[in-house]
Each structure stands twice: as C-alpha cells, then as structure tokens.
XYZ file of C-alpha atoms in Angstrom:
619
model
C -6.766 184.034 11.332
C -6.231 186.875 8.977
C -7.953 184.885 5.988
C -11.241 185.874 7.394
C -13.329 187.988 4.148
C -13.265 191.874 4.829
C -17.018 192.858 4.216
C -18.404 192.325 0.601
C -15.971 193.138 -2.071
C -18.243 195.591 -4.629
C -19.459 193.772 -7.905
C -17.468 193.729 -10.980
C -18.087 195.906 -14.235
C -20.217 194.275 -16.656
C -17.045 193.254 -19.588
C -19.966 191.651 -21.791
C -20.014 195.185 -23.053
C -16.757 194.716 -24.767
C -17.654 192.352 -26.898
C -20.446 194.004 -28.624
C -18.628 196.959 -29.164
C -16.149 194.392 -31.137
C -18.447 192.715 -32.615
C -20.512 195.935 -33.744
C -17.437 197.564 -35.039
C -16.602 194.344 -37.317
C -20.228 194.175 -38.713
C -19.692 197.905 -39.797
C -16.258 197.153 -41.478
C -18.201 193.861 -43.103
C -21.150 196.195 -44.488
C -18.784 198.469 -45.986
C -17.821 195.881 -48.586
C -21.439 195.013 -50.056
C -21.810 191.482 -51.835
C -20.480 187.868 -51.251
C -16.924 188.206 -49.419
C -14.446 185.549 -48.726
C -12.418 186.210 -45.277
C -9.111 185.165 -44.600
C -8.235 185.373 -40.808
C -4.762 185.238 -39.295
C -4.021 182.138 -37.362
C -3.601 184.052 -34.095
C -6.747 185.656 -34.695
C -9.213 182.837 -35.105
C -9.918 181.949 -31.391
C -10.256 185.378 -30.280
C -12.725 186.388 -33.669
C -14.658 182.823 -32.949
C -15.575 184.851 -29.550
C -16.493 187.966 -31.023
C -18.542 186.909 -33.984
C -19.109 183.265 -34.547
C -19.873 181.809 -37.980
C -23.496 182.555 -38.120
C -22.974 186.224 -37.686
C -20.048 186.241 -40.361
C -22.430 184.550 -42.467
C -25.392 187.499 -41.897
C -23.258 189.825 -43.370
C -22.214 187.767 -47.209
C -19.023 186.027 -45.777
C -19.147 183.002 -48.065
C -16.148 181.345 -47.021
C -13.807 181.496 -44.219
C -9.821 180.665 -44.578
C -7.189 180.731 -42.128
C -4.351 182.608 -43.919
C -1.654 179.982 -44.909
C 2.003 181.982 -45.833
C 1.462 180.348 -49.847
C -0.262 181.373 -52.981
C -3.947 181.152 -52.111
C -6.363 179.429 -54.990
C -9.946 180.429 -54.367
C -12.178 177.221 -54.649
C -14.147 179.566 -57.193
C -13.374 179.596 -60.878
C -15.554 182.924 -61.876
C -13.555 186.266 -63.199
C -15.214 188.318 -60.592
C -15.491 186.993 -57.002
C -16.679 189.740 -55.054
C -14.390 190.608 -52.703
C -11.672 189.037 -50.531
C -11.191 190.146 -46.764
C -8.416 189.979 -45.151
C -7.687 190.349 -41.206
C -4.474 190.187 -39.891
C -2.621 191.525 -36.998
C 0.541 191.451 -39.104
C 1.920 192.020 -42.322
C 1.252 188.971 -45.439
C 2.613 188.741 -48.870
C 0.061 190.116 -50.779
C 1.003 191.443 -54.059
C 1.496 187.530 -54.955
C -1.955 186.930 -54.213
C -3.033 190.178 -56.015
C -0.316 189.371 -58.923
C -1.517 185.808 -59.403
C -5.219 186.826 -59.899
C -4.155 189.554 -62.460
C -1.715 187.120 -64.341
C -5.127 184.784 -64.646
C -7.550 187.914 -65.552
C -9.287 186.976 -61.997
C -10.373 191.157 -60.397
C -11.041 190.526 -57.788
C -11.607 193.577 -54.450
C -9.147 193.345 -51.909
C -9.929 195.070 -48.030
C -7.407 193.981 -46.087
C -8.239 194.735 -42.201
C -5.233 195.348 -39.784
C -6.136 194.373 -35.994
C -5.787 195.830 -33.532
C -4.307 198.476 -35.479
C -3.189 199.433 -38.830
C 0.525 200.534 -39.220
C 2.397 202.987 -41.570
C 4.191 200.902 -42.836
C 1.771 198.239 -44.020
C 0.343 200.963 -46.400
C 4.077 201.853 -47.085
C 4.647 198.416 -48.701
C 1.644 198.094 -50.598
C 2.775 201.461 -52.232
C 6.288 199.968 -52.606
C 4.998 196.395 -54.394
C 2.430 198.440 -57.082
C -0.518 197.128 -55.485
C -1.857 200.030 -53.648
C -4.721 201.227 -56.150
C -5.727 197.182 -55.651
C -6.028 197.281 -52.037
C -8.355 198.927 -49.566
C -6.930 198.802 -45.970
C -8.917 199.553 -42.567
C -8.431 198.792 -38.928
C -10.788 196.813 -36.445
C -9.583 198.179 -33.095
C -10.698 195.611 -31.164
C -8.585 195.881 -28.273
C -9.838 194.056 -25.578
C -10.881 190.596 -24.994
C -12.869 189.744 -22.034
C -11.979 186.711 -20.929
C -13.570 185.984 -17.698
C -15.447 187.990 -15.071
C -12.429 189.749 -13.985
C -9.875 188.771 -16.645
C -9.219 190.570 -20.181
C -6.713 189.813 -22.758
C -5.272 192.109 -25.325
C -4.443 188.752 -26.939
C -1.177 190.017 -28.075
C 1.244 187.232 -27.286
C 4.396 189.050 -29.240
C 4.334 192.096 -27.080
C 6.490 190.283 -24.406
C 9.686 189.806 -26.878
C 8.615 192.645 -29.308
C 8.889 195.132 -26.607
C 11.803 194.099 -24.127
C 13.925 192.023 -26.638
C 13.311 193.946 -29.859
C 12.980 197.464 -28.530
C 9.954 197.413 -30.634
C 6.928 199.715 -29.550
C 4.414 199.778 -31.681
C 2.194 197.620 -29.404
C 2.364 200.581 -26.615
C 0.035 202.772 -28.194
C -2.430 199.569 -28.740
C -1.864 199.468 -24.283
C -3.000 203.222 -24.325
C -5.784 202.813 -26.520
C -6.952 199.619 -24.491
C -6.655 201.853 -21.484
C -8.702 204.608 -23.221
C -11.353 202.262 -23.952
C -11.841 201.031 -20.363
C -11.515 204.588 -19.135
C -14.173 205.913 -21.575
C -16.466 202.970 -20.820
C -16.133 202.326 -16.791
C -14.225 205.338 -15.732
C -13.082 207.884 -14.832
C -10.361 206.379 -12.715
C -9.137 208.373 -9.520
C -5.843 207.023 -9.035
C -3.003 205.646 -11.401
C 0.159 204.267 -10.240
C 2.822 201.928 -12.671
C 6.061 200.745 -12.324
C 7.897 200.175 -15.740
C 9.173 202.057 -18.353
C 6.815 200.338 -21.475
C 3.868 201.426 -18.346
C 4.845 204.868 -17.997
C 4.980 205.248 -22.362
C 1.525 203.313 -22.251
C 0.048 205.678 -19.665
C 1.242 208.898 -21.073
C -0.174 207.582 -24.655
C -3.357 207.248 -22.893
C -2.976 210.585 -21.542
C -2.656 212.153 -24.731
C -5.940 210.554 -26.137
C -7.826 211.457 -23.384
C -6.688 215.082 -23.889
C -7.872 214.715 -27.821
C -11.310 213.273 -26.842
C -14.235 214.415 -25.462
C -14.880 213.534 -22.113
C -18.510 213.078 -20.256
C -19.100 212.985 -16.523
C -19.859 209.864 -15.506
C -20.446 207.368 -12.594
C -17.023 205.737 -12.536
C -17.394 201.641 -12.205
C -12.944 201.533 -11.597
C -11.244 203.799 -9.479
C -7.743 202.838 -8.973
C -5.484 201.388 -11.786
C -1.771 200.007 -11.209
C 0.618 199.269 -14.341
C 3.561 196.928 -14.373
C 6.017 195.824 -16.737
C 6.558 192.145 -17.007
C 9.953 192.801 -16.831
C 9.857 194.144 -13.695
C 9.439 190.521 -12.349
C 10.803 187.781 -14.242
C 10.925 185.419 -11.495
C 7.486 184.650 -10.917
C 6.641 183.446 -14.367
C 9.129 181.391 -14.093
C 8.217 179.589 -11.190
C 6.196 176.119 -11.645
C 2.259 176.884 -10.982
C 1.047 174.475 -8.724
C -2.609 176.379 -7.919
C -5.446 174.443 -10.100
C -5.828 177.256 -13.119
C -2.372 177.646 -13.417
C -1.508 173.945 -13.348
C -4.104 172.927 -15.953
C -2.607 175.901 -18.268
C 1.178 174.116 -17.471
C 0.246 170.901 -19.005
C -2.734 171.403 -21.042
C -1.688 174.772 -22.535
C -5.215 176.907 -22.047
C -5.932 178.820 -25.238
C -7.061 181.705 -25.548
C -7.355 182.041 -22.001
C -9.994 179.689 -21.475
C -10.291 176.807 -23.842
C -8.453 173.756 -23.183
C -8.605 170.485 -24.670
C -9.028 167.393 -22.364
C -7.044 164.223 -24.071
C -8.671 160.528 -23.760
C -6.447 160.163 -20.502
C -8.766 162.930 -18.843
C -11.795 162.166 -20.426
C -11.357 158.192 -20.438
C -12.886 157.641 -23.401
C -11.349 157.125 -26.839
C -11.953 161.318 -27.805
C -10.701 164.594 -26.605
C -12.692 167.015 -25.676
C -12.581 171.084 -25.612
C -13.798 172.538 -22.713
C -14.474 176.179 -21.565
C -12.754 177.057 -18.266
C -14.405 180.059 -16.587
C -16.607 181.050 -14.178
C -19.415 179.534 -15.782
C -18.124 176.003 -14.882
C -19.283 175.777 -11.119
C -17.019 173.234 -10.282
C -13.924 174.972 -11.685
C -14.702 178.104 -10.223
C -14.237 176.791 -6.861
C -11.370 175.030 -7.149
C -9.429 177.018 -9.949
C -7.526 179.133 -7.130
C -7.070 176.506 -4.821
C -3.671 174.515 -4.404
C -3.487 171.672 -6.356
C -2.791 169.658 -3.407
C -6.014 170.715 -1.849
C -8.412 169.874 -4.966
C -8.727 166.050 -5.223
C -10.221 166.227 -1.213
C -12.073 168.524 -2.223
C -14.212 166.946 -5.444
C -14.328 163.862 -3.538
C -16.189 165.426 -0.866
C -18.536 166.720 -3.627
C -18.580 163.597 -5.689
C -20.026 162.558 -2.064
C -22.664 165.520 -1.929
C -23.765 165.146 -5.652
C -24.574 161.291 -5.103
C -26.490 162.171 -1.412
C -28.246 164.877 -3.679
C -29.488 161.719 -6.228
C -30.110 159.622 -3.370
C -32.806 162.097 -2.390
C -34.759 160.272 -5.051
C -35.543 156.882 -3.294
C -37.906 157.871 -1.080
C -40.166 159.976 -3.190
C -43.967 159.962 -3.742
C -44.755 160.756 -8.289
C -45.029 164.669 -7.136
C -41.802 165.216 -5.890
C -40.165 163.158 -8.078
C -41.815 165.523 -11.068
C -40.360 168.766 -9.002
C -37.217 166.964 -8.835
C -36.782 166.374 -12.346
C -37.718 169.421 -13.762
C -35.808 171.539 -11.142
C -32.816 169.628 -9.671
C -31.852 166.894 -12.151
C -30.598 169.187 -14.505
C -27.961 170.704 -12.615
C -27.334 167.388 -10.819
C -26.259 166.094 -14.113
C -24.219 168.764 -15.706
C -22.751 168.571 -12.565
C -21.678 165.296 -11.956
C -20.540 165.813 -15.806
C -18.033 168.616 -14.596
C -16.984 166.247 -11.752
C -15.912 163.733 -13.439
C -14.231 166.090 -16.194
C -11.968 167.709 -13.112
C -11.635 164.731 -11.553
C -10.146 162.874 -14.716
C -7.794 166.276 -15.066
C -6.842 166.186 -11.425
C -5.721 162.301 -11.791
C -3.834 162.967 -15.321
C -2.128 165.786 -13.747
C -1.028 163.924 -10.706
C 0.281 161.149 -12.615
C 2.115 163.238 -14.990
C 4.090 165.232 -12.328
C 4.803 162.153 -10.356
C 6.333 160.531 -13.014
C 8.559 163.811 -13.460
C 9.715 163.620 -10.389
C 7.942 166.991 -8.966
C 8.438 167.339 -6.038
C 12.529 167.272 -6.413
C 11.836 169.638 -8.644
C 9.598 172.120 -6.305
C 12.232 171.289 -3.681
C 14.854 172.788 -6.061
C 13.034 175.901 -7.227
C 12.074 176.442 -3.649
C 16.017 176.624 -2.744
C 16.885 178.469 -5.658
C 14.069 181.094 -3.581
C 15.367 180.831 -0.606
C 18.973 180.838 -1.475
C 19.717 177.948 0.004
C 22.153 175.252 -0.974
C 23.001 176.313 -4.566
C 25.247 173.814 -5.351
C 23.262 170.648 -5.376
C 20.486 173.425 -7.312
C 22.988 173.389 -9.976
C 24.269 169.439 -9.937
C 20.300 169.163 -10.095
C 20.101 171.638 -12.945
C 23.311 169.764 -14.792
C 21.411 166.464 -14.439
C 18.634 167.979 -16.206
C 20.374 169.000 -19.009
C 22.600 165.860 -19.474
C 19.578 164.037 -19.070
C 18.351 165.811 -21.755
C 14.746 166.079 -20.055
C 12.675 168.587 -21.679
C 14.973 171.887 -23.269
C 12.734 174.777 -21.784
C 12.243 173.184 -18.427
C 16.180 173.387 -18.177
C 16.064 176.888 -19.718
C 13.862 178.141 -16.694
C 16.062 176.425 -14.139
C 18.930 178.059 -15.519
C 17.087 181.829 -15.800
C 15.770 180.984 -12.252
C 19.540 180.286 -10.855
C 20.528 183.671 -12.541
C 17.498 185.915 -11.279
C 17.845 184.691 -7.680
C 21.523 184.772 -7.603
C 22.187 187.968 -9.396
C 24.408 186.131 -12.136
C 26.066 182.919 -12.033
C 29.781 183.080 -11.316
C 32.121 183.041 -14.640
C 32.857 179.548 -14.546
C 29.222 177.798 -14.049
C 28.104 180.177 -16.687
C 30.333 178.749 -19.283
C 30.248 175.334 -17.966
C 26.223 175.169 -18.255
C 25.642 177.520 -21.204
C 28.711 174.304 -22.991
C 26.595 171.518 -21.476
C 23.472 173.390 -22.732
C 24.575 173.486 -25.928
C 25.931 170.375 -26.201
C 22.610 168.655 -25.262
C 19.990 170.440 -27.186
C 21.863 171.811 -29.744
C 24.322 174.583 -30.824
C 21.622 176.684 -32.592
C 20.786 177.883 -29.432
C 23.424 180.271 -29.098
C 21.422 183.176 -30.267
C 18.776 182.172 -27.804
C 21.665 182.886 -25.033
C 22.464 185.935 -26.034
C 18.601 186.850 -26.035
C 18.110 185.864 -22.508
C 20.836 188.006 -21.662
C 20.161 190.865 -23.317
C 16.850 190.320 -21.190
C 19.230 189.639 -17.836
C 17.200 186.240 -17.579
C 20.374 184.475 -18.003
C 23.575 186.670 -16.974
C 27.103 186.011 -15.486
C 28.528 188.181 -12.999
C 31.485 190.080 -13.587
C 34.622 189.823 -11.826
C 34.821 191.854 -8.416
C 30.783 192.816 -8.953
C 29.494 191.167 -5.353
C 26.421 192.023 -4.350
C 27.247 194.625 -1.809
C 29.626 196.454 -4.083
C 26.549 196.480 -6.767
C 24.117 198.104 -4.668
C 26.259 200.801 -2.940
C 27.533 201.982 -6.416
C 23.680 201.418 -7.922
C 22.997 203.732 -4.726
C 25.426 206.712 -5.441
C 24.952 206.432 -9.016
C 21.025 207.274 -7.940
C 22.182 209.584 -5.273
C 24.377 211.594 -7.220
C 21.571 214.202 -8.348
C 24.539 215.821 -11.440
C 23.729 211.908 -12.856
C 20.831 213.679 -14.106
C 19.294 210.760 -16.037
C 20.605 207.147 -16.126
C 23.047 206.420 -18.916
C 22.803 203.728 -21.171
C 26.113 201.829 -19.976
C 24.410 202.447 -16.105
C 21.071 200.779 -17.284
C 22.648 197.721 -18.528
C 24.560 197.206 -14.954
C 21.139 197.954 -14.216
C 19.865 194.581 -15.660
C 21.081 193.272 -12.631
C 17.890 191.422 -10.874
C 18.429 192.209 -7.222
C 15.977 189.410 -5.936
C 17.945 188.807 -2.817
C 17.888 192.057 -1.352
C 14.392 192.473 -2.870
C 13.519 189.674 -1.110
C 14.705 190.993 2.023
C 12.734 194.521 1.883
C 9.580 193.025 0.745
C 9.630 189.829 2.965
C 8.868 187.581 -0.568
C 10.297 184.570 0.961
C 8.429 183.697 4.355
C 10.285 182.230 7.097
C 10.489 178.328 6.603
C 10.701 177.055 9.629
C 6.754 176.912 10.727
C 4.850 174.585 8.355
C 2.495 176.340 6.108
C -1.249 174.993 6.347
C -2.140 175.173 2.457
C -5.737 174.555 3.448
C -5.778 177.818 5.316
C -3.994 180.134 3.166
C -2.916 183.143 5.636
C -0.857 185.114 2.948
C -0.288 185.055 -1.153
C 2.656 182.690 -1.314
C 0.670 180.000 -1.136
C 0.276 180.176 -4.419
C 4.057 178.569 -4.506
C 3.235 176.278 -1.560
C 4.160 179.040 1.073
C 7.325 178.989 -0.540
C 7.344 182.879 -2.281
C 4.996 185.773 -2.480
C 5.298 186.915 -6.206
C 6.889 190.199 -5.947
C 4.043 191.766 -8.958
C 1.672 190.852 -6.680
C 3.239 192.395 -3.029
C 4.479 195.825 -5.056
C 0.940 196.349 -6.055
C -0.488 195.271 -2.208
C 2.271 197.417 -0.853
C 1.578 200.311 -3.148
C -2.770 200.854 -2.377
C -1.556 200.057 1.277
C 0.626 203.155 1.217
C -1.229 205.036 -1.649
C 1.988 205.499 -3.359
C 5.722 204.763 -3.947
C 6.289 206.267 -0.578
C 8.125 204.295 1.470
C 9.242 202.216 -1.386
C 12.364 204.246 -2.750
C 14.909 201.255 -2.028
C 12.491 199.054 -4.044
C 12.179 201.280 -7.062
C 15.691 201.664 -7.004
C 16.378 198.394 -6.985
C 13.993 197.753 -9.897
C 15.166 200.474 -12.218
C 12.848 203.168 -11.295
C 10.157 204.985 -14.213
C 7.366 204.285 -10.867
C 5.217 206.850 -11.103
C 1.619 207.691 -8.920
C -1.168 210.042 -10.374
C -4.165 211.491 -9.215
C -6.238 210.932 -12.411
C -9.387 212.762 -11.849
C -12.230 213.381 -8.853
C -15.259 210.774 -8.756
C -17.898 213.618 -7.868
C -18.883 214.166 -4.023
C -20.914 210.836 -4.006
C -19.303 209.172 -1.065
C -20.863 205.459 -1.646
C -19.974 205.515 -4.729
C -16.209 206.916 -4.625
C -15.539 203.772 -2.187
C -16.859 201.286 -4.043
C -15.585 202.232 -7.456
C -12.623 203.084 -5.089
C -12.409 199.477 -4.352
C -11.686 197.955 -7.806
C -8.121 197.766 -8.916
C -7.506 197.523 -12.644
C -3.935 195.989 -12.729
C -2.345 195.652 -16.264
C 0.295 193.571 -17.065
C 2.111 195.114 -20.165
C 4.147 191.608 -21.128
C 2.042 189.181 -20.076
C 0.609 187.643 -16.699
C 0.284 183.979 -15.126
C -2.754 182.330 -14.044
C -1.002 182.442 -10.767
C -0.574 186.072 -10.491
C -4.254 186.062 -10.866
C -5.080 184.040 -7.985
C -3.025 185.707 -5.769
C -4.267 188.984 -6.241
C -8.058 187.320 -6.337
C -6.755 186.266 -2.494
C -5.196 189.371 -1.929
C -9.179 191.054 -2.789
C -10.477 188.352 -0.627
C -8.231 189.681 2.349
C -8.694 193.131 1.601
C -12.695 193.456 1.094
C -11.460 194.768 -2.845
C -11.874 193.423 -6.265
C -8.881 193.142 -9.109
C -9.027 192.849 -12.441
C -6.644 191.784 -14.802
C -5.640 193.256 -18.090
C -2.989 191.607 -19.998
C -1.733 191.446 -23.012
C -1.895 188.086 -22.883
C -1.518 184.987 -20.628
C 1.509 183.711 -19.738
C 3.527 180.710 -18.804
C 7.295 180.038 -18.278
C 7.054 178.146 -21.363
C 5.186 180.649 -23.373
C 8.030 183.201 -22.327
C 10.749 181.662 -22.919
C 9.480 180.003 -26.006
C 9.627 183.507 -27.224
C 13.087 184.244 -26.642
C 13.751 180.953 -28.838
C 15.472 182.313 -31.811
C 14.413 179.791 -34.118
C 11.246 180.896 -33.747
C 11.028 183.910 -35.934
C-alpha cells in the first residue's frame, strides 16, 4: 500500500515568531502617540488584531476605548475639547475629513494617526492632501503581513486580493505577497529553490527579488528550502468543488473565521447557546480527524467516545492512592476531552443532517460527472432544476462555473438558456455578475466552430510560432479557455472509476473529493519537486497560460543534514486564496512523501467566498 509514512517528515518552523514581531511593531506605532488614545479598527481587521494584541495589551499602552469603524459620522462618548488622540487602523481608505470637519465645526482638536495595514498607499496621503486635512492627520503603516494561523498554515488575511487582482486588474496587493515573502525569507530562509506558476506569482516573486537585493542579507541556517507559487487562477475548479474532508466541511457550513474560529449553533452544542470554538491543532480531537473524509469521522469518535469512557472506567477498581494520581494527572485531560467529543460529535450529526436534507449525495453524484465528463445532459437538467427551484443562488452559480470549466464553455444555446433562467430566478441585477465571471472564464460560452481539438492545435502553433514573440492581448483572452479535459488527461486528475475507492485507506490525494479528482494545484506542485522543474511539463504550462518559472534561489552552505531537511519543507503560496481541502491534500501528499508543506495564503477560501466576490452588488 503506497500510504505507508516515508521516514519522519522534519519539524516545522516555529510561526509563533510572527506574531511578536506584529505585535512588537504595533506597540511601537502605539508609543509613538503618548497619552490616552481611542482606536478605531476596520471591521476586517478585528479578528486578526484580537490575535495579535488582545485588549489587555491595547490597554498597556493608553488605548481607552476601542471602536470598530462604522462608514457614519463618529461621536466620541467624550464631551472634553481635547481628547488625546484618535487611532485609526484600516486596511482601506475611510471618509475622514467628515470626522476631522465635524470636530473642528464643534471646536473639538483632537490628534489624528491614522495607521494603514498592511501597507500604506500613495494615494491615501494623496486624498488627505486633496480634502484640506493633511496638516490634521499623521499617517503610518503596521506591516503586519503574516498571520499564523496554525502549525503549518498562515494567512495574509487579505480576502479582496482574489477579485482585486484577477477581476480588477488591480495590483497593489502584489507587493504586500513580496514583502510577506521577504519576511519569511529573512526570518527562516534562505530558500534554495523557487518555482511558480502564474503571472500575479511571477510579479510577486520578482518584487521579492528586488527587496532582497535592497536589504542586507546574513548567512543563516535556512529552516525552508523549497518554495512553489501559484495563482488561484490557475485552478478554478477545485475551489469550486464541494469539500467533503472534515476541515473543509465544517468551513462549508459553519463559515470558519479567520481561519480558525467557528461558532457552534444550539443544534451542535444542544443547549440553548452558541458557542465559539478554536479549530487548530491544539484541539486533539480535531486534529485527528480534520483531514479525514467526512464519511470516515463519525466511526471514528465513536470508537473514541468508547476509549474515553474505558479510560473513566479505570476508576472503579481503585485503592485512595491511585485514585489521587488519577485525578491530578488523567482526569483533566479525560474531561476536556470528552468536552471536545461531544463538541465534534454534535458538529458531525448537524452536518449530516443538513446535507441529507439537501439532497447531497445527488449533488456529489453530479459534480463528480461534471469531472469525469460524463453524461452532461442530465448535469444540466440537474443544474436547471436547481435554479427553477430556486435553491440557494451561489450553489447554482458554482454548478454553472463548474459545467463551464470542465467543458471548456457551454454551447451557445445552454449558455443563453441558463444565464435567462438564472436571471429570471434570482434576479436581473445579476447581469453584471455574468459578465464578471466571464471576464474571469468561470462562466464562458464557446464560440462557433471553436471544438476542442481545433483550440489546442491553434493554442499550439500560436506557442510554437517563435516570431509570436509574446502573447497578444486578443491571444490571451482565447487563452481564458480552461482546458480541464485535456488537463485532465496529461495529469491523470480524474482516476479511473471503475475500482471502488477505499476512503479509509487513502492511496492517492483525490480522496479528498471521494476518489473522485486530484486537485490539479495540488498534482502541479507534486509533479513539479518530483521532476525539480517545469521539465516535462511544457504541454501543461501551455495549456495553463504559461509565466511558470523555476529558480535556484541561493546555496544552504555544505551542511548536508541540514540542506535535506530544510530541503524537505515546501512553502506553497496561494496568491488568491486556498481551500481547506487543498490543505489536506498536500498534508497527505507530505505524509506520502516523508516532506512537510506549508501554506501561505492570502486568505482562506471557499466556493462561496469566491464567488461571493464576483457578486457585483457587493461593492
């Protein structure tokens, strides 16, 4: 069995690190502005600053008050001229001058720091200028890049870079990627190797490049040696596939914030109160089944529901000594335990009911055809029952990006008859959102005469043709084109369906899809350490619109031991955003190969989070 674990993976970096160079950095920013100072913090900014610095520390340094920064006039609870200061940390731009107006027009001076994070933009200074406030206004930046939020899993926390970056064209979030990369790279480098696949990858690495060139640069033990970039536009399809391993199931329904807290409703935690709970390797019980297939996890805390109660058994036949060992030792963890049991178990009963009811497993089957190509036209009766049904708008919205990306565009006619139907069920605002999923090629029709084979033999002299020079635009639209088919085919994503697939056994990463697809992220980054490179892969890259690039970033000394261990840690980063799922394959895929992964992203994803985004009401 090929599941068997390769010798010891080496031990992860210590992240723990990142958080106090956060945190220090804030304090310092906080102790610039001496005296009592209220601080306003930006919705999106409040989880991620709760892990950073929690009240108490805030309060060390004179932050009276704390506000979340509502879009209106803000009225300070305090009616004295001079208030010290207000702070002010956003990630984005906020109407100001009102605020600062307002206090003038009552004879309230008040100071004014506003703090950009992660990073402070031209153009925020530029409109300060613009509105007769800047004299008023001091402006910094916390450049607190990196979140850590589990052993091997750190955010960027920037949920806008998806649709900023491939929707907008916007790319002021790549440099915030290079930096991000600089900071790893200055604290757990020096990497060896390099490889990405992407065009926002390539801009991120060579804006890393550039500040590695500006800065000094010590010898040091390197704790990473190999790092792989990847667009998330690369691979749409796997995001949009239903997660069906524990983590990634949980984040489906519950919504995990943050990337880790979640909050359990009465109908987990059968009592009348919800609680919030911290999923991460701390949690024991989580930890071994977060990975797992859902299908696989109910057996498995009955069995230790079973061990936890043969554990308090123990007690009966005790003499006062061992009972007093027990207690002080065992009963402890027996208790937070069973606590943590019951919590999962209560999840993994909620979650079964809901999908159930939904009819899941029609649904699976679906998906699973749209994957293998297989009977596409009950796929789309089941998609149009969906829609007229009116079941939930951005569960239809994936089917109908999933039908496109696997068949390379619908055909003319069930593009018009859907996107109608569409329309006509949830609404005729979402026209805009249409034309954003195409502009993506999540949601394309093919155009007349384009088949397949007459798309990649014209994609393949259009390469070929070395006078081409680079792509034009016009080609890199055609370009948009998702190829999953023949993808499929070169990579093997889609395993053979007719042996069954033993989920309790997994022998290779689909089953993170039931056996039913290998997330192409996921077997591009296995293929590309197997091979040390793109070589091999040209059809691949071709068919994914090329900017792959491989670099040898630096030596790691003569130190043998050490070059294969450091060697043996993969940063991947996932400019765009990354699923829960993605993570457990590749924490398989470590398993397999005796190597550890860890996973940058700019934040964690979900088809609902990404397509939520491409909503146009959402702006």
């Amino acid at each position: 069995m090929a599941h068997s674990v390769r010798r010891d993976a080496p031990e992860l970096p210590d992240f723990s690190l990142l958080k106090r160079l956060a945190r220090d950095q804030l304090i310092y920013l906080l102790e610039q502005l001496p005296g009592r100072k209220d601080l306003f913090i930006e919705a999106d900014l409040m989880s991620p600053l709760d892990r950073i610095a929690n009240v108490t520390t805030l309060k060390q340094h004179d932050v009276d008050k704390l506000y979340k920064v509502e879009y209106k006039p803000i009225v300070s609870t305090s009616d004295q001229t001079v208030r010290g200061c207000f702070l002010y940390l956003l990630t984005n731009w906020f109407p100001f001058p009102d605020v600062v107006n307002a206090d003038k027009a009552f004879g309230r001076y008040r100071r004014y720091k506003i703090i950009f994070s992660p990073q402070k933009f031209y153009a925020c200074e530029n409109l300060l200028e613009e509105q007769g406030i800047f004299g008023d206004v001091t402006t910094d930046e916390w450049s607190f890049y990196l979140l850590p939020l589990d052993d091997d899993i750190i955010s960027l926390e920037l949920p806008e870079f998806f649709r900023d970056n491939f929707l907008e064209g916007d790319q002021r979030w790549v440099r915030t990627a290079g930096s991000a990369l600089h900071l790893l790279h200055s604290v757990y480098g020096p990497f060896s190797k390099v490889y990405g696949i992407g065009r926002c990858s390539k801009m991120a690495y060579e804006s890393w490049r550039e500040q590695v060139e500006e800065g000094e640069q010590r010898a040091r033990q390197a704790e990473i040696g190999n790092v792989f970039l990847i667009d998330r536009d690369v691979d749409l399809v796997t995001p949009l596939c239903s997660q069906v391993v524990y983590e990634g199931l949980v984040d489906d329904i519950f919504t995990i914030k943050c990337g880790k807290c979640v909050e359990f409703g009465p109908d987990v935690t059968s009592s009348d109160k919800s609680i919030k709970v911290m999923l991460n390797s701390q949690d024991k019980v989580f930890n071994e089944i977060r990975n797992k297939h859902f299908s696989q996890v109910f057996g498995f805390l009955s069995q230790k529901a079973r061990n936890l109660q043969t554990a308090y058994d123990k007690r009966s036949g005790m003499d006062i000594k061992q009972m007093k060992t027990f207690v002080s030792e065992e009963l402890k963890g027996l208790k937070q335990e069973h606590r943590l049991l019951s919590l999962h178990i209560g999840a993994s009963e909620s979650m079964m009911k809901k999908k159930t009811k939904q009819d899941f497993q029609e649904l699976l089957k679906t998906e699973h055809s749209l994957l293998e190509g297989f009977e596409i036209r009950e796929c789309i009766s089941y998609i149009e029952e969906h829609i007229n049904r009116q079941v939930s708008m951005v569960e239809s919205m994936r089917l109908l990006c999933l039908l496109s990306l696997t068949e390379n565009g619908l055909l003319p006619k069930d593009y018009r008859s859907l996107k109608a139907q569409f329309l006509q069920s949830y609404g005729i605002e979402h026209l805009l959102t249409f034309s954003n999923l195409k502009q993506l090629g999540l949601l394309v029709e093919q155009q007349p005469g384009e088949t397949l084979t007459v798309m990649e033999s014209r994609v393949g002299k259009l390469v070929n043709d070395k006078t081409a020079g680079k792509l034009t635009d016009a080609f890199s639209s055609l370009a948009k084109k998702s190829n999953f088919r023949a993808l499929g085919r070169r990579l093997n994503l889609v395993p053979k369906s007719d042996e069954e697939y033993d989920l309790r056994v997994p022998r290779d990463m689909a089953y993170i899809f039931s056996g039913a697809y290998i997330p192409l992220s996921c077997k591009l980054i296995e293929q590309v350490l197997e091979r040390d490179g793109w070589t091999g892969l040209e059809e691949v890259t071709r068919m994914l619109n090329g900017h792959e690039f491989a670099v040898t970033a630096g030596s790691n000394g003569s130190d043998a031991r050490v070059k294969t261990d450091s060697q043996r840690i993969i940063l991947v980063m996932f400019l765009g955003g990354c699923t829960f799922s993605e993570i457990s394959a590749l924490r398989f895929l470590g398993r397999e190969k005796g190597l550890k992964f860890i996973v940058v992203t700019t934040a964690i994803t979900n088809s609902a989070r990404l397509l939520e985004s491409m909503l146009d009401n959402h702006a």
